[in-house]
Every structure is written in structure tokens, then in C-alpha cells.
PDB file of C-alpha atoms in Angstrom:
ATOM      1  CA  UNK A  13       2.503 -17.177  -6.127  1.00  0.00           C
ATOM      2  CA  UNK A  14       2.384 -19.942  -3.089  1.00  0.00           C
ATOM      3  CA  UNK A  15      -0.084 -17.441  -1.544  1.00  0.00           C
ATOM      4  CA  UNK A  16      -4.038 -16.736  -1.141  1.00  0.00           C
ATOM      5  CA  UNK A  17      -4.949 -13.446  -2.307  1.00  0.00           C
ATOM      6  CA  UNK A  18      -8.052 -13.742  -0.400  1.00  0.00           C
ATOM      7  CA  UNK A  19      -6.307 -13.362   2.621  1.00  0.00           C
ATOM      8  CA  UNK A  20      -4.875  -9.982   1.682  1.00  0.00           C
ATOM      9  CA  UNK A  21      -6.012  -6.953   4.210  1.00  0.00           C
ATOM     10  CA  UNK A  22      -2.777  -5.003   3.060  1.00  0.00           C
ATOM     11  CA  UNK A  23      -0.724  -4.481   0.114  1.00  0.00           C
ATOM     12  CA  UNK A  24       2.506  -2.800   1.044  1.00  0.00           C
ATOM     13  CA  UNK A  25       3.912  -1.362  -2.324  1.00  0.00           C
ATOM     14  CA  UNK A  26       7.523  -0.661  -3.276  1.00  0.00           C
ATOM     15  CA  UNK A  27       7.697   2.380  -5.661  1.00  0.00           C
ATOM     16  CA  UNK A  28      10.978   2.897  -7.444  1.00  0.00           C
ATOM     17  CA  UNK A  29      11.071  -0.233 -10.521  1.00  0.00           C
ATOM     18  CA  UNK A  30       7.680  -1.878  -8.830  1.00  0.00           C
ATOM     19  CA  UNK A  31       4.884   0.284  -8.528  1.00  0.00           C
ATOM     20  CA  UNK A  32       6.102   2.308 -11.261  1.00  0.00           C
ATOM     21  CA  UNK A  33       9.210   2.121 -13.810  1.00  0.00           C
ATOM     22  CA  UNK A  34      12.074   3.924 -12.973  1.00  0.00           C
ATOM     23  CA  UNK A  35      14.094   5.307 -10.255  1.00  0.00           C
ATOM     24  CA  UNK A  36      12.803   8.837  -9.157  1.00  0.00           C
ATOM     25  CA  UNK A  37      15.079  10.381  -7.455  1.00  0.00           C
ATOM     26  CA  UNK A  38      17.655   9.494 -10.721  1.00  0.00           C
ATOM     27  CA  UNK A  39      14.900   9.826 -13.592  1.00  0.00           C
ATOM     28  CA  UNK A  40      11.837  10.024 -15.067  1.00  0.00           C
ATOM     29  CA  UNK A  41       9.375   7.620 -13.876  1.00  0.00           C
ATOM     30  CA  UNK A  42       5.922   6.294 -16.040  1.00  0.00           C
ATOM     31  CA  UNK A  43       3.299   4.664 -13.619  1.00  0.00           C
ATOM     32  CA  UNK A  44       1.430   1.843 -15.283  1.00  0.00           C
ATOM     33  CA  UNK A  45      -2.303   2.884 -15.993  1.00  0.00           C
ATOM     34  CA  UNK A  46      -3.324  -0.898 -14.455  1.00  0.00           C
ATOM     35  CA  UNK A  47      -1.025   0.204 -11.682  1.00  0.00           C
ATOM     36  CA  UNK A  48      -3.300   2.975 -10.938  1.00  0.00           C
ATOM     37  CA  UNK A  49      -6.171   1.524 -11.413  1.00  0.00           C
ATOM     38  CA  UNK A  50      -5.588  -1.699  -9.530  1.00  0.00           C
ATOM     39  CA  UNK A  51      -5.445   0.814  -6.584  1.00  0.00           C
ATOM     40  CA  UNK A  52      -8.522   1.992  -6.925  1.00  0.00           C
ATOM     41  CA  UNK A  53      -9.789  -1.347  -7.336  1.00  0.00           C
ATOM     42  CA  UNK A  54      -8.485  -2.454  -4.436  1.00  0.00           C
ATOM     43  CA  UNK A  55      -9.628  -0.019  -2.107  1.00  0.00           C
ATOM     44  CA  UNK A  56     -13.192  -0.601  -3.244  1.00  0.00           C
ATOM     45  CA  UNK A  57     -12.406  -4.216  -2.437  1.00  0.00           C
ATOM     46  CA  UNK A  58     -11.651  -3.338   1.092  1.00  0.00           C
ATOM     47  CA  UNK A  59      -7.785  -4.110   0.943  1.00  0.00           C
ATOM     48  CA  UNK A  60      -5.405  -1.563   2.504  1.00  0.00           C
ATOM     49  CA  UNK A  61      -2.489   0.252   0.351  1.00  0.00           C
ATOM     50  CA  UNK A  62       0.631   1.322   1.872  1.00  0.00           C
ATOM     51  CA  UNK A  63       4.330   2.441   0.941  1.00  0.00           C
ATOM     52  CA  UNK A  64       7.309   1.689   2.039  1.00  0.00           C
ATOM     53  CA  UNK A  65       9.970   2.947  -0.226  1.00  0.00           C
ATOM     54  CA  UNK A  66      13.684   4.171  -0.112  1.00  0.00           C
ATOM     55  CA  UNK A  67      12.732   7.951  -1.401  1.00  0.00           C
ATOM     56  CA  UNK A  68      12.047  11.025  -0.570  1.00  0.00           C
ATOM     57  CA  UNK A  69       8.393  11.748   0.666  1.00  0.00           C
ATOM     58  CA  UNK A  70       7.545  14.829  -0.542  1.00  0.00           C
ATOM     59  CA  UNK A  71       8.859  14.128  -4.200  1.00  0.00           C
ATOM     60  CA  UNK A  72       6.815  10.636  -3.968  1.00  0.00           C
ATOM     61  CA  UNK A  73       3.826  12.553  -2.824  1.00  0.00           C
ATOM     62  CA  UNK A  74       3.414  15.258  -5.846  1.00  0.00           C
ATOM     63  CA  UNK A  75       4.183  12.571  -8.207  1.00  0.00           C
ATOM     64  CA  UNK A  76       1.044  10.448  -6.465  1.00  0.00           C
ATOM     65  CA  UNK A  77      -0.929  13.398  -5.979  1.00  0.00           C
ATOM     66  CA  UNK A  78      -0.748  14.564  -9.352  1.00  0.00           C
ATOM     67  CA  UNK A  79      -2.141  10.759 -10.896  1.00  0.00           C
ATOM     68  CA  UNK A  80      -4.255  10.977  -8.475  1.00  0.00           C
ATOM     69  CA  UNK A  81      -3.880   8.057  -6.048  1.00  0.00           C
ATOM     70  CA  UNK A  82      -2.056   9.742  -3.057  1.00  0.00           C
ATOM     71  CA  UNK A  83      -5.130   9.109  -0.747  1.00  0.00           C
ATOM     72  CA  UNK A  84      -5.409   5.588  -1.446  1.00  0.00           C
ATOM     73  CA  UNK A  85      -2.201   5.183   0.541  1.00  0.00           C
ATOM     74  CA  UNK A  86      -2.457   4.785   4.308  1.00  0.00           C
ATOM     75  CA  UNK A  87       0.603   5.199   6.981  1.00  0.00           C
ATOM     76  CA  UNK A  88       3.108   5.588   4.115  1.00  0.00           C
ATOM     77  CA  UNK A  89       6.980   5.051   5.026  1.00  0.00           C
ATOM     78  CA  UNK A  90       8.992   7.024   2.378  1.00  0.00           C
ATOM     79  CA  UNK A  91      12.523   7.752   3.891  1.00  0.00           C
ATOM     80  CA  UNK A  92      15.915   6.321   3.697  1.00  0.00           C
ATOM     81  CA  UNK A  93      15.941   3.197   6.515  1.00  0.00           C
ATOM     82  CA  UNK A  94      15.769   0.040   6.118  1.00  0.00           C
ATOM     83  CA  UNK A  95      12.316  -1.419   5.437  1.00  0.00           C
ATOM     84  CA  UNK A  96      12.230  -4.467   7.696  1.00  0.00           C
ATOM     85  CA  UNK A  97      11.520  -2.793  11.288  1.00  0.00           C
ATOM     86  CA  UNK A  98       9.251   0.024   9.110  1.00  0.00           C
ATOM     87  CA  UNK A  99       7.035  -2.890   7.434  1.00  0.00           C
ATOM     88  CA  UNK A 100       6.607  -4.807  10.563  1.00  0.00           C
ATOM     89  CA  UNK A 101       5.754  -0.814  12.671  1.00  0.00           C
ATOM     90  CA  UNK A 102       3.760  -0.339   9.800  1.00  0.00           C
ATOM     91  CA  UNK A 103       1.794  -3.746  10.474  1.00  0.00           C
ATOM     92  CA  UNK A 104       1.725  -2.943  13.905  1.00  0.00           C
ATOM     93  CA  UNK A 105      -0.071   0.712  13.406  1.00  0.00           C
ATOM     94  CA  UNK A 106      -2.617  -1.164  11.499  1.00  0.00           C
ATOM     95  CA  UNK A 107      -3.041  -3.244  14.021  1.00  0.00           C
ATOM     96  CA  UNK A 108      -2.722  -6.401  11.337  1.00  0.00           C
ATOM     97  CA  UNK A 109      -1.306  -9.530  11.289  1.00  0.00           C
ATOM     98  CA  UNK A 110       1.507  -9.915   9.013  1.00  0.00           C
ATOM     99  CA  UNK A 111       0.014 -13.214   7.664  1.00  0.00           C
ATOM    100  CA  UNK A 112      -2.420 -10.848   6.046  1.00  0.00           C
ATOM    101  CA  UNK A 113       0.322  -8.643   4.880  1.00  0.00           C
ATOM    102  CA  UNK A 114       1.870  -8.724   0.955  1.00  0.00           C
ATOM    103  CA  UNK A 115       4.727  -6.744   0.455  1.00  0.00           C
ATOM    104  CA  UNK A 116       5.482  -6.391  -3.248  1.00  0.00           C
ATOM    105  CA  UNK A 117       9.460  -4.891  -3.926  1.00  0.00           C
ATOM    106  CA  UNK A 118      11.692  -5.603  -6.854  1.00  0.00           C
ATOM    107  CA  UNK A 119      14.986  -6.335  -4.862  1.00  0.00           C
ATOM    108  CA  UNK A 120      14.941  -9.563  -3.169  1.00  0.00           C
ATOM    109  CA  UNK A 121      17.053  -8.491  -0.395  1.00  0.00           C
ATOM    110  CA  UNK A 122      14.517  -6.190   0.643  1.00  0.00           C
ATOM    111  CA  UNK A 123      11.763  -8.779   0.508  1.00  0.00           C
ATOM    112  CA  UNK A 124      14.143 -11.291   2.414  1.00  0.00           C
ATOM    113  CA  UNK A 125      14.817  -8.108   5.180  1.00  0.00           C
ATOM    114  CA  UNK A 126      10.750  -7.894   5.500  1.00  0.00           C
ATOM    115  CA  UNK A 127      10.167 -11.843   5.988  1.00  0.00           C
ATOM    116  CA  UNK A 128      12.961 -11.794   8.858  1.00  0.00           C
ATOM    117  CA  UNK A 129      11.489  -8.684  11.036  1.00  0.00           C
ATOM    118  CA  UNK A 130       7.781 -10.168   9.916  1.00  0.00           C
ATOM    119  CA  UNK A 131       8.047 -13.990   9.762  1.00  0.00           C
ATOM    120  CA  UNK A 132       4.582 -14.528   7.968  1.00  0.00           C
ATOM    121  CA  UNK A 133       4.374 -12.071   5.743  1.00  0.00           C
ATOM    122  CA  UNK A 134       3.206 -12.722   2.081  1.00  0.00           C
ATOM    123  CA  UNK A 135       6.149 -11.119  -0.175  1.00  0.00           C
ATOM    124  CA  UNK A 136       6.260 -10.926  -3.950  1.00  0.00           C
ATOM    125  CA  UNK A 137       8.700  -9.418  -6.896  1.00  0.00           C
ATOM    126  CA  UNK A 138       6.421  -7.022  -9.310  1.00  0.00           C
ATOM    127  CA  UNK A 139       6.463 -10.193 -11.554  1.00  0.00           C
ATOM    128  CA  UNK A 140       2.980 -11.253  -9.416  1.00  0.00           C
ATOM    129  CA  UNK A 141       0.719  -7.385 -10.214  1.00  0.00           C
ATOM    130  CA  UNK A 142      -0.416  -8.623 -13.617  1.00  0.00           C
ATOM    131  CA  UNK A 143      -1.743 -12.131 -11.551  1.00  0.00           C
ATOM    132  CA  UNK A 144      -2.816  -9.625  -8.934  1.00  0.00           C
ATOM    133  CA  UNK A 145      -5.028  -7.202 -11.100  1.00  0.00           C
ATOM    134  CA  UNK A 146      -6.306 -10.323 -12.802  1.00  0.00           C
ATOM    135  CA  UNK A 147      -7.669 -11.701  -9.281  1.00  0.00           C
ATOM    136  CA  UNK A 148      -8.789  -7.865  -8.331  1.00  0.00           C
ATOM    137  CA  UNK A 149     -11.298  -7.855 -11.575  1.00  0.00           C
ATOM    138  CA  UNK A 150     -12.967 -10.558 -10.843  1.00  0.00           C
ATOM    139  CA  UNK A 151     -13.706  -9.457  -7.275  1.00  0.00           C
ATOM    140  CA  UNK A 152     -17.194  -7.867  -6.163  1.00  0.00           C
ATOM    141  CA  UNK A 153     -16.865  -4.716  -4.831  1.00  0.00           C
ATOM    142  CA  UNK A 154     -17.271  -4.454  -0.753  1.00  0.00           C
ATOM    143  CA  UNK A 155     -17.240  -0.969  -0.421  1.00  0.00           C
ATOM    144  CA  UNK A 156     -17.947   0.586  -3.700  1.00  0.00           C
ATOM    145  CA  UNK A 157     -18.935   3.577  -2.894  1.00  0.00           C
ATOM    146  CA  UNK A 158     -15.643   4.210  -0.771  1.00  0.00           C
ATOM    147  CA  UNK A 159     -17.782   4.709   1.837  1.00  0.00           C
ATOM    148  CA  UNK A 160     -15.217   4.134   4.927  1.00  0.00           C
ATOM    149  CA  UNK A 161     -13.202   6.354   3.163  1.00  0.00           C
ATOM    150  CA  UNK A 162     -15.370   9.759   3.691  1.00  0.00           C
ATOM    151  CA  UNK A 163     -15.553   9.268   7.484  1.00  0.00           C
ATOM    152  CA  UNK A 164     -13.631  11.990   9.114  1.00  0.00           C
ATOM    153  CA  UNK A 165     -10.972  10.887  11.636  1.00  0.00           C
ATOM    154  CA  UNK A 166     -10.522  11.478  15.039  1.00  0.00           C
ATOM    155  CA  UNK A 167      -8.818  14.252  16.343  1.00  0.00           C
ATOM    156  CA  UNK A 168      -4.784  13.295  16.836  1.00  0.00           C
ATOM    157  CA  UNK A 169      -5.506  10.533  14.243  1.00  0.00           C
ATOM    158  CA  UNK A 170      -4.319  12.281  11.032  1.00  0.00           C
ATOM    159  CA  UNK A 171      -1.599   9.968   9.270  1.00  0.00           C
ATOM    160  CA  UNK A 172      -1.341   8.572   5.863  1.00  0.00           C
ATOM    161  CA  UNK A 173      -2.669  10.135   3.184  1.00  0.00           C
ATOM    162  CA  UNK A 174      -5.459  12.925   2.983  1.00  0.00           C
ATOM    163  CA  UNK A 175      -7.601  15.444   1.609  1.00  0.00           C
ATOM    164  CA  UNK A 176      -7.804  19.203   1.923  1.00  0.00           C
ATOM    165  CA  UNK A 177     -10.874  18.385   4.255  1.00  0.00           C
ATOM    166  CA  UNK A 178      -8.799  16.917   6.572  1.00  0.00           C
ATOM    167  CA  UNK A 179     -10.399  13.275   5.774  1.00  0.00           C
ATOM    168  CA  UNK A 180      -7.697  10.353   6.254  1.00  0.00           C
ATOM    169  CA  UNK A 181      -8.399   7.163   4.589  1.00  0.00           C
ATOM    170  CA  UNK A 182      -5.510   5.232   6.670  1.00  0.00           C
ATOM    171  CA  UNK A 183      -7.495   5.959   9.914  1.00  0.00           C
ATOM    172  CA  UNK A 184     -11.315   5.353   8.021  1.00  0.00           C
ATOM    173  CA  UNK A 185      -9.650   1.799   6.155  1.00  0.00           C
ATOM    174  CA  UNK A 186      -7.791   0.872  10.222  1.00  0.00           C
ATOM    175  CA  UNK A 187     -11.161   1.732  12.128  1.00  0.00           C
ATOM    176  CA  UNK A 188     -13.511  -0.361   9.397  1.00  0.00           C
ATOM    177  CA  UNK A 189     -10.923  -3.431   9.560  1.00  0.00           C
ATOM    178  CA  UNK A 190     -11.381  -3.285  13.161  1.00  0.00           C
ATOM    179  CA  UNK A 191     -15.081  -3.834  12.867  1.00  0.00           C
ATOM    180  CA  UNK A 192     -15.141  -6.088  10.212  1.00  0.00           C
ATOM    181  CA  UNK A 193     -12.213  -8.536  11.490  1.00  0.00           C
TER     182      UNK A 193
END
């Protein structure tokens, strides 16, 4: 891609024939093992996951919840809208720049929807994860431990993804960016 990874703070992931194969709401769907794991890897690297995807959210959520990645994903837009306005909100919640956005989507239209609500956003066809994990692995680890991620969060706080201790990792990954940057 035309684009520096290192200037990725969020990855904003398509679902349906980009982060996994297959439509869900039509059929089975197999998620990619790297797929997973390049979550993972990216969260210890510091770098925000989101969703925005054309589904139905509590379908997506068992299916993330049961490989066991649903609480990587902060402020997650899963409904039927378009995804222009809902990427650049999404942006907005995070209190990001889209420059140091990357929305990843197999259908060019909705890539080309995203760049006109969010002029500087990075945006990318699935074609660019494999080029993506390889930059990933050779990353050191910035927060290894996950430790923004075990921070409670505030009271009124509570979106995205969580645990069954109430802990939100889109509020813990939002509050350490706003440190750190």
C-alpha cells in the first residue's frame, strides 16, 4: 500500500469476505487463524481495533466471542447504515484523526464512501492483511502485558466491547491514546 503502517492508531475492520470468509448472515463463515491472531498482536502493539460492518450485532458478537477476540474490538458499528458518517462518528468518539485511521473492506464502494465523509483516511481491500501481519511481527510489543486494557472504566463510559467484570478496552485503549498522543 501507498501508506505508513507506523502511523496506524486504528484499524477499522470490515467483517463479512474481509476479516473473515463468508457472508454471515447467508452462511457459514471460517475466520483466518492469522486473522485472529494479528488482533491480538495488534493490541499489544498499542493500535486500536474497531468494526464497522453491514450485520447484525448480536450474531457478529457470539461468533467473536466464541474465538475469542470480542474484547479486542472498541466502539463497534454493526448495523445496517451506511458506513461513511459511522467511520468518521467512530473517529470522532476516539477522538482520532482520520489520517491515523485504516479502514480495511472488500467492496470498493464502501472504501470510496469512507474516504469522502473522512478525507484522510488510510483505506485498503483485504488484499493488504497478509503485508499487514507481516509488518505486525516484526513490531516490539508496547503494551505486552495488555496492561491499559485491565483498567476499569469510568462510570457512563461502557461502550465497545467488554468483560463480565465490567472492564471496557475501547474506553482503557481511548484514555491511554490520550496520554500517549
Amino acid at each position: 500500500m501507498n501508506f505508513n503502517p507506523e502511523k496506524i492508531k486504528v484499524i477499522i475492520w470490515d467483517l463479512d469476505e474481509t476479516f473473515w470468509s463468508g457472508t454471515i448472515s447467508e452462511e457459514t463463515i471460517s475466520i483466518p487463524e492469522e486473522n485472529i491472531k494479528l488482533i491480538k498482536t495488534l493490541t499489544s502493539l498499542g493500535i486500536v481495533n474497531s468494526i464497522c460492518s453491514k450485520n447484525d450485532m448480536e450474531i457478529v458478537k457470539k461468533q467473536l466471542q466464541e474465538v475469542g477476540v470480542w474484547e479486542y474490538f472498541v466502539f463497534p458499528s454493526v448495523n445496517w447504515e451506511p458506513k461513511g458518517k459511522r467511520i468518521q462518528q467512530l473517529i470522532s468518539n476516539m477522538n482520532l484523526r482520520a489520517a491515523n485511521a485504516l479502514f480495511i473492506d472488500d467492496n470498493v464502494s464502501n472504501l470510496n464512501e469512507a474516504n469522502y465523509f473522512c478525507n484522510d483516511l488510510m483505506i485498503s481491500t483485504p488484499e493488504f492483511i497478509p503485508e499487514l501481519i507481516q509488518w505486525a511481527n516484526g513490531k516490539d510489543e508496547k503494551d505486552p502485558e495488555q496492561g491499559r486494557a485491565r483498567q476499569p472504566a469510568p462510570e457512563g463510559e461502557q461502550q465497545g466491547g467488554g468483560d463480565e467484570d465490567g472492564l471496557y478496552l475501547a474506553v482503557r485503549c481511548v484514555k491511554a491514546y490520550r496520554i500517549v498522543f
